[in-house]
mmCIF file of C-alpha atoms in Angstrom:
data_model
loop_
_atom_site.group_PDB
_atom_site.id
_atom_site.type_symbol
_atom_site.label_atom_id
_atom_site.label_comp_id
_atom_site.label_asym_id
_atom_site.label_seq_id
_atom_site.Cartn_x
_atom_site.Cartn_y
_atom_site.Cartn_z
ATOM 1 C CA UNK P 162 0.000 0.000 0.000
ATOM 2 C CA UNK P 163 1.162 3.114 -0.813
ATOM 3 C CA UNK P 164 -0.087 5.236 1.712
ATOM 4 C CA UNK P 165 2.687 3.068 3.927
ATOM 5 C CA UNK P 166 5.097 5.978 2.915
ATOM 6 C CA UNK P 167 3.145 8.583 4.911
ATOM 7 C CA UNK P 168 4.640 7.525 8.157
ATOM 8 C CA UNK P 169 8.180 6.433 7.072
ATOM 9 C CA UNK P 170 9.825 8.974 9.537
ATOM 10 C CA UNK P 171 7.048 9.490 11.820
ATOM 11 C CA UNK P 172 8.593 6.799 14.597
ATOM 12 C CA UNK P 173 12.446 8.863 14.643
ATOM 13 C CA UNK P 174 10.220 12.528 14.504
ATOM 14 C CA UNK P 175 11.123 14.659 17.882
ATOM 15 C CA UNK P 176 8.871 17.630 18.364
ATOM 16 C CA UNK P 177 9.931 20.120 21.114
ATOM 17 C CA UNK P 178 9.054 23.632 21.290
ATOM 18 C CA UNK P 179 9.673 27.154 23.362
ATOM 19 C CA UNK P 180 8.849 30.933 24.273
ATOM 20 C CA UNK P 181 7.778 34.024 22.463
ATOM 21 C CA UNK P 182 8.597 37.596 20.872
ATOM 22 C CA UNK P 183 10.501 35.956 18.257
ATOM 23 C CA UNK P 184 11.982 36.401 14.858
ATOM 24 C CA UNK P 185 11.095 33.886 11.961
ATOM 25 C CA UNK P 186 11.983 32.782 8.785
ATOM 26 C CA UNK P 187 10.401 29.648 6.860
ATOM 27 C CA UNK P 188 11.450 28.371 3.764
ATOM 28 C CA UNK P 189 9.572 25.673 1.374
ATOM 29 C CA UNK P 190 12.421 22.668 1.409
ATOM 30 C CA UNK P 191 9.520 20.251 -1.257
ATOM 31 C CA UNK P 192 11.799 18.756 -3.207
ATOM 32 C CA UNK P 193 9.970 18.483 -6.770
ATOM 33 C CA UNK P 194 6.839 20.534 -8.165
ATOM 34 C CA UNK P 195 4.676 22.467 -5.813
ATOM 35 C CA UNK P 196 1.679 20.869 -5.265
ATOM 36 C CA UNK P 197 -1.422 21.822 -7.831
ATOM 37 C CA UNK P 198 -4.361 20.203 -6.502
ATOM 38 C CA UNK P 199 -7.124 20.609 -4.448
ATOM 39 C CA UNK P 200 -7.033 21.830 -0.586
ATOM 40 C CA UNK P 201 -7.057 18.861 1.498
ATOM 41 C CA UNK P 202 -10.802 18.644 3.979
ATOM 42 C CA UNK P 203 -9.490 16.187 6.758
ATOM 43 C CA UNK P 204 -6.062 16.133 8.474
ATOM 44 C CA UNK P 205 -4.771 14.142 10.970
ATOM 45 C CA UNK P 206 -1.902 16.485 12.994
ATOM 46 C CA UNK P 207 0.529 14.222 14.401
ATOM 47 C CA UNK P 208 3.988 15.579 16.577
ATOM 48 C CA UNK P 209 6.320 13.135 18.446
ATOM 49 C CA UNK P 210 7.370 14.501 21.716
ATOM 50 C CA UNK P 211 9.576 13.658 24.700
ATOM 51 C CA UNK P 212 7.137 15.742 27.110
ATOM 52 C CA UNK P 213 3.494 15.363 26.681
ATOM 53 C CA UNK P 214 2.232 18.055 27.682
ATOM 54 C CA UNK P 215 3.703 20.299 25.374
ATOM 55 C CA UNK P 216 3.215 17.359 22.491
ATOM 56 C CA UNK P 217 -0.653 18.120 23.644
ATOM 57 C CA UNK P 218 -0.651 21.613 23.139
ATOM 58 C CA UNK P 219 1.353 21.801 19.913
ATOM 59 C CA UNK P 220 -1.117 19.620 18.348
ATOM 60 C CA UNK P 221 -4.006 20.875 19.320
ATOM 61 C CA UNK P 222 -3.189 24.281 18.628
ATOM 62 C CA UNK P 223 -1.936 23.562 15.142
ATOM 63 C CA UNK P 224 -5.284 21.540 14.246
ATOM 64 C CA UNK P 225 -7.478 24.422 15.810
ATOM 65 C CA UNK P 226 -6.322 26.951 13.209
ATOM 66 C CA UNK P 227 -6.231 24.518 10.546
ATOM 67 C CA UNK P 228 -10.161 23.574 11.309
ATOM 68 C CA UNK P 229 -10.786 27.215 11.960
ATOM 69 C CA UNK P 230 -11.373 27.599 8.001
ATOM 70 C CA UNK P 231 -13.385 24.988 5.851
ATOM 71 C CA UNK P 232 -10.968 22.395 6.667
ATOM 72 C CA UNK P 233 -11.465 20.005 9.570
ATOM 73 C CA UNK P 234 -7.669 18.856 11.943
ATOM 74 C CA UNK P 235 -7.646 16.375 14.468
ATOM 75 C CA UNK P 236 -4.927 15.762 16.687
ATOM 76 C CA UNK P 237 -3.466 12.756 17.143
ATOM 77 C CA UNK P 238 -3.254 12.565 21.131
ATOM 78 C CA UNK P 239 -7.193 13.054 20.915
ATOM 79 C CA UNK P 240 -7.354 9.766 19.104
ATOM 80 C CA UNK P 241 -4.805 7.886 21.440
ATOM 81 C CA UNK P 242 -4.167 7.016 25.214
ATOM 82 C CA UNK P 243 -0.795 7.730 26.401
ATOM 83 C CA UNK P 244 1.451 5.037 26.064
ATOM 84 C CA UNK P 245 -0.117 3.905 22.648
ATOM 85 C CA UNK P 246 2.644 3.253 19.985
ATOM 86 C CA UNK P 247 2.971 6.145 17.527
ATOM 87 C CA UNK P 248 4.123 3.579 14.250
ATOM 88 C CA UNK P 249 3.295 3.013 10.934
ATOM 89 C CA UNK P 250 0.223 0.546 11.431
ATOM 90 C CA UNK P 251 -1.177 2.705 14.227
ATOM 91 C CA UNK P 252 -0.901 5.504 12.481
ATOM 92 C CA UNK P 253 -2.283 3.721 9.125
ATOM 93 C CA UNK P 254 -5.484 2.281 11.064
ATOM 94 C CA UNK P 255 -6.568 5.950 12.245
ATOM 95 C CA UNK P 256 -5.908 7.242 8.817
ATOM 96 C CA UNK P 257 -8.300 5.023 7.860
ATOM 97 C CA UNK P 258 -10.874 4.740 10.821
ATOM 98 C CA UNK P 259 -11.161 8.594 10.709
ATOM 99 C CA UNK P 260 -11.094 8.606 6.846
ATOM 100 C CA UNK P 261 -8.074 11.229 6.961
ATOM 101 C CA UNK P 262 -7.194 12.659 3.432
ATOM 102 C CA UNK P 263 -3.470 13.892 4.371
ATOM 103 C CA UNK P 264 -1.268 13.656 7.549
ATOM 104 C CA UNK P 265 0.772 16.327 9.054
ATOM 105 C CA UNK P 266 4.178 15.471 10.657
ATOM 106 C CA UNK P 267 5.833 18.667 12.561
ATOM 107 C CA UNK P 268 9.496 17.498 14.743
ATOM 108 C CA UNK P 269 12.192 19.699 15.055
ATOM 109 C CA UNK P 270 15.794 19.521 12.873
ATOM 110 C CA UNK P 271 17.720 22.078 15.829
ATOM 111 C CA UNK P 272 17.367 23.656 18.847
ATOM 112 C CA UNK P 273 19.846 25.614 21.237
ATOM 113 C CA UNK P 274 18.710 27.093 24.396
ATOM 114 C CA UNK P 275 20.888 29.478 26.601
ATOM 115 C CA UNK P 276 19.806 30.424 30.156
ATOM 116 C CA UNK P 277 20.953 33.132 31.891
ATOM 117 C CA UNK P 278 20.640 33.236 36.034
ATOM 118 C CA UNK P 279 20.946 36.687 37.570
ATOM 119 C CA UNK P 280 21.018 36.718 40.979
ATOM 120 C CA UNK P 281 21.487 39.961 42.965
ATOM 121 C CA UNK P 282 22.532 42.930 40.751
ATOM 122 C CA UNK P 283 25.995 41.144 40.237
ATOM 123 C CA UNK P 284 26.216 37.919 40.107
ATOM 124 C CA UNK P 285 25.421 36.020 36.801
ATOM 125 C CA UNK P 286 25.145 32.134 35.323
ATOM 126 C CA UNK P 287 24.806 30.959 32.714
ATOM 127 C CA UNK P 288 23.643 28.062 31.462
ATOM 128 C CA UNK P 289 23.535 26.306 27.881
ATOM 129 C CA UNK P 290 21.639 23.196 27.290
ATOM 130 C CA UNK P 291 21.230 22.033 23.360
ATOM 131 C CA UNK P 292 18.462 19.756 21.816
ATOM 132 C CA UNK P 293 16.775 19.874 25.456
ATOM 133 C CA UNK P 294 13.409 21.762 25.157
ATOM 134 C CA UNK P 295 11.740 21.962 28.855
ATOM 135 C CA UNK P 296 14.200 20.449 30.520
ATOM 136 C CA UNK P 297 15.668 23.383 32.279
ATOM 137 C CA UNK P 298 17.442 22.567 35.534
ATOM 138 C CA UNK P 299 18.164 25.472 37.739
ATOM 139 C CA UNK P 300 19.799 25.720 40.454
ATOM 140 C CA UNK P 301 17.764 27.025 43.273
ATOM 141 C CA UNK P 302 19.473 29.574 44.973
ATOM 142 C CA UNK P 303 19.237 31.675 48.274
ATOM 143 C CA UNK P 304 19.263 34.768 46.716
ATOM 144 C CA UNK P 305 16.230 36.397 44.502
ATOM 145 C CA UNK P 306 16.986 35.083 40.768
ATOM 146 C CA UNK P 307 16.107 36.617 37.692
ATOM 147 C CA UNK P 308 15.883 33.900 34.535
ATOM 148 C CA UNK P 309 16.425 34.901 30.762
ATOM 149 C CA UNK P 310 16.274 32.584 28.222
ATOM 150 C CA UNK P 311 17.060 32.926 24.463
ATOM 151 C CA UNK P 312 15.784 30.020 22.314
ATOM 152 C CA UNK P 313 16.640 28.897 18.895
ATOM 153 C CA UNK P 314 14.523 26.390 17.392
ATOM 154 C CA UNK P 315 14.514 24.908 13.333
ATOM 155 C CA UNK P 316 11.576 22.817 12.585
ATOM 156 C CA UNK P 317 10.201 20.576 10.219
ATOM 157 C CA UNK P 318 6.746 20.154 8.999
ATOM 158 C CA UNK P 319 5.530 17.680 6.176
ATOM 159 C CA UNK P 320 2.087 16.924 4.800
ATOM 160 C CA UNK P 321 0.993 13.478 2.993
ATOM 161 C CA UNK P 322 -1.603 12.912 1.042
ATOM 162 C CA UNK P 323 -3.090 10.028 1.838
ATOM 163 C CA UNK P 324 -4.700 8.932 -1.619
ATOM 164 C CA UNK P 325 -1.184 9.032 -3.118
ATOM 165 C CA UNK P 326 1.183 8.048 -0.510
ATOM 166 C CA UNK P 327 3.835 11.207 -1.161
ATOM 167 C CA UNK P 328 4.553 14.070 0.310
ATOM 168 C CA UNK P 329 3.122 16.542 -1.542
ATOM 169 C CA UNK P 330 4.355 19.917 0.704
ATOM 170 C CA UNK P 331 7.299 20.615 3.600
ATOM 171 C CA UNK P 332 8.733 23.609 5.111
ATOM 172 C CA UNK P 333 11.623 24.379 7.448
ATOM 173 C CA UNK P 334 10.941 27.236 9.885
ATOM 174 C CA UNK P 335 13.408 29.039 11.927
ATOM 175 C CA UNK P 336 12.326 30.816 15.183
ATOM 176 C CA UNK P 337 15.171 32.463 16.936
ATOM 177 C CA UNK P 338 15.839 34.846 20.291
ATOM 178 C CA UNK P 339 12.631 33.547 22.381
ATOM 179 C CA UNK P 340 12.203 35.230 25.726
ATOM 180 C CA UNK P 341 9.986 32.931 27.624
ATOM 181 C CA UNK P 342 9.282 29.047 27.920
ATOM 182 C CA UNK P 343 5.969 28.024 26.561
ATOM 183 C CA UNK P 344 4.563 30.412 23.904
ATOM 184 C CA UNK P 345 6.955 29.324 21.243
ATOM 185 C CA UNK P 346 4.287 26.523 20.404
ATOM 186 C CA UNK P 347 1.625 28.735 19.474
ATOM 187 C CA UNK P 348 4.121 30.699 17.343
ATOM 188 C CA UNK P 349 4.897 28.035 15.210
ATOM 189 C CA UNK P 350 1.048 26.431 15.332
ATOM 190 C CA UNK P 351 0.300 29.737 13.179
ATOM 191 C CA UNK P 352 3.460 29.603 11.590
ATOM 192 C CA UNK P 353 2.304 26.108 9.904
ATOM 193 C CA UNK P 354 -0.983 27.065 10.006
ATOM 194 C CA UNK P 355 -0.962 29.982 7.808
ATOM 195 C CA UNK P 356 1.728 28.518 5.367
ATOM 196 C CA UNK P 357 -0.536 25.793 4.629
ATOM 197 C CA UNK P 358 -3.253 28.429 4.011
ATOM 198 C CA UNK P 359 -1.202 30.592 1.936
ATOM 199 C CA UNK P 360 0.213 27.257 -0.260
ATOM 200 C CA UNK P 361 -3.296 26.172 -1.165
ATOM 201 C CA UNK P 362 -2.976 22.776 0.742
ATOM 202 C CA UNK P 363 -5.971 22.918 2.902
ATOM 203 C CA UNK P 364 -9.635 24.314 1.736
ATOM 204 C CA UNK P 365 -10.055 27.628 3.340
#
């Protein structure tokens, strides 16, 4: 079956996200004609995360604004207990069970993340942790501490069609200099979102 392809790197896909008041840039990386057909009407939005939570939110923020037009998103944790394998015959039995036309696979390619502890007016750490979204380990100190982050994230997003088995559209966005943990998600959720709006892929 060809639709087997959709999920060839789902199982290896990482998704971890971060912060706000950031700078962007996304780029198309499709290798081969744009795609010329019709919006898809039914997408299943799928993320693989180490932390839950934040696996959660990403997806359904993502599928929101993608069902906010005529297209309808479901996320995959809605469709899934935790603990349930995320593979290729999983994922192929709720493609079909919830007659999905395309699936969209989001994990990240980079990611830096550089902490900075003030404590006092003088006194300043700092601490650099790569490929480690929300898993920040400060030190708890005596003194009143003042935490700045700057985040630097590259991610991947893909969509499949489902009838023919390809990808069919992919983009790599950059988000750089975040400023707090947490509202980098729904920065790239409308990042995604409105690419696939502006691309024609989904029926708006």
């Amino acid at each position: 079956m060809r639709k087997s392809v959709l999920l060839s790197g789902a199982a290896a896909a990482v998704l971890a996200l971060a912060a706000c008041g950031s700078t962007s840039h996304t780029i198309s990386t499709l290798d081969g004609p744009a795609y010329a057909g019709p919006g898809f009407a039914n997408l299943l939005v799928l993320a693989i995360a180490d932390n839950y939570d934040n696996r959660v939110t990403f997806e359904r923020e993502l599928a929101g604004k993608i069902s906010s037009g005529e297209a309808s998103a479901t996320a995959h944790y809605s469709l899934t207990k935790i603990g349930d394998p995320i593979d290729r015959p999983a994922i192929e039995k709720l493609v079909e069970n919830g007659g999905f036309d395309a699936v969209l696979i989001t994990r990240v390619l980079d990611s830096e993340v550089v902490g900075r502890e003030k404590t006092g007016s003088a006194a300043t750490k700092v601490s650099r942790k790569s490929d480690a979204f929300f898993r920040y380990d400060y030190e708890e100190l005596n003194d009143p501490v003042t935490i700045a982050m700057d985040v630097n994230v590259a991610i991947s997003s893909e969509l499949f069609s489902v009838a023919s088995g390809e990808l069919v559209w992919a983009i790599e966005s950059k988000l750089s200099d975040k400023e707090s943990v947490g509202i980098i998600v729904f920065d790239a959720a409308d990042i995604v979102a409105q690419r696939l709006r502006r691309d024609g892929l989904v029926t708006w």
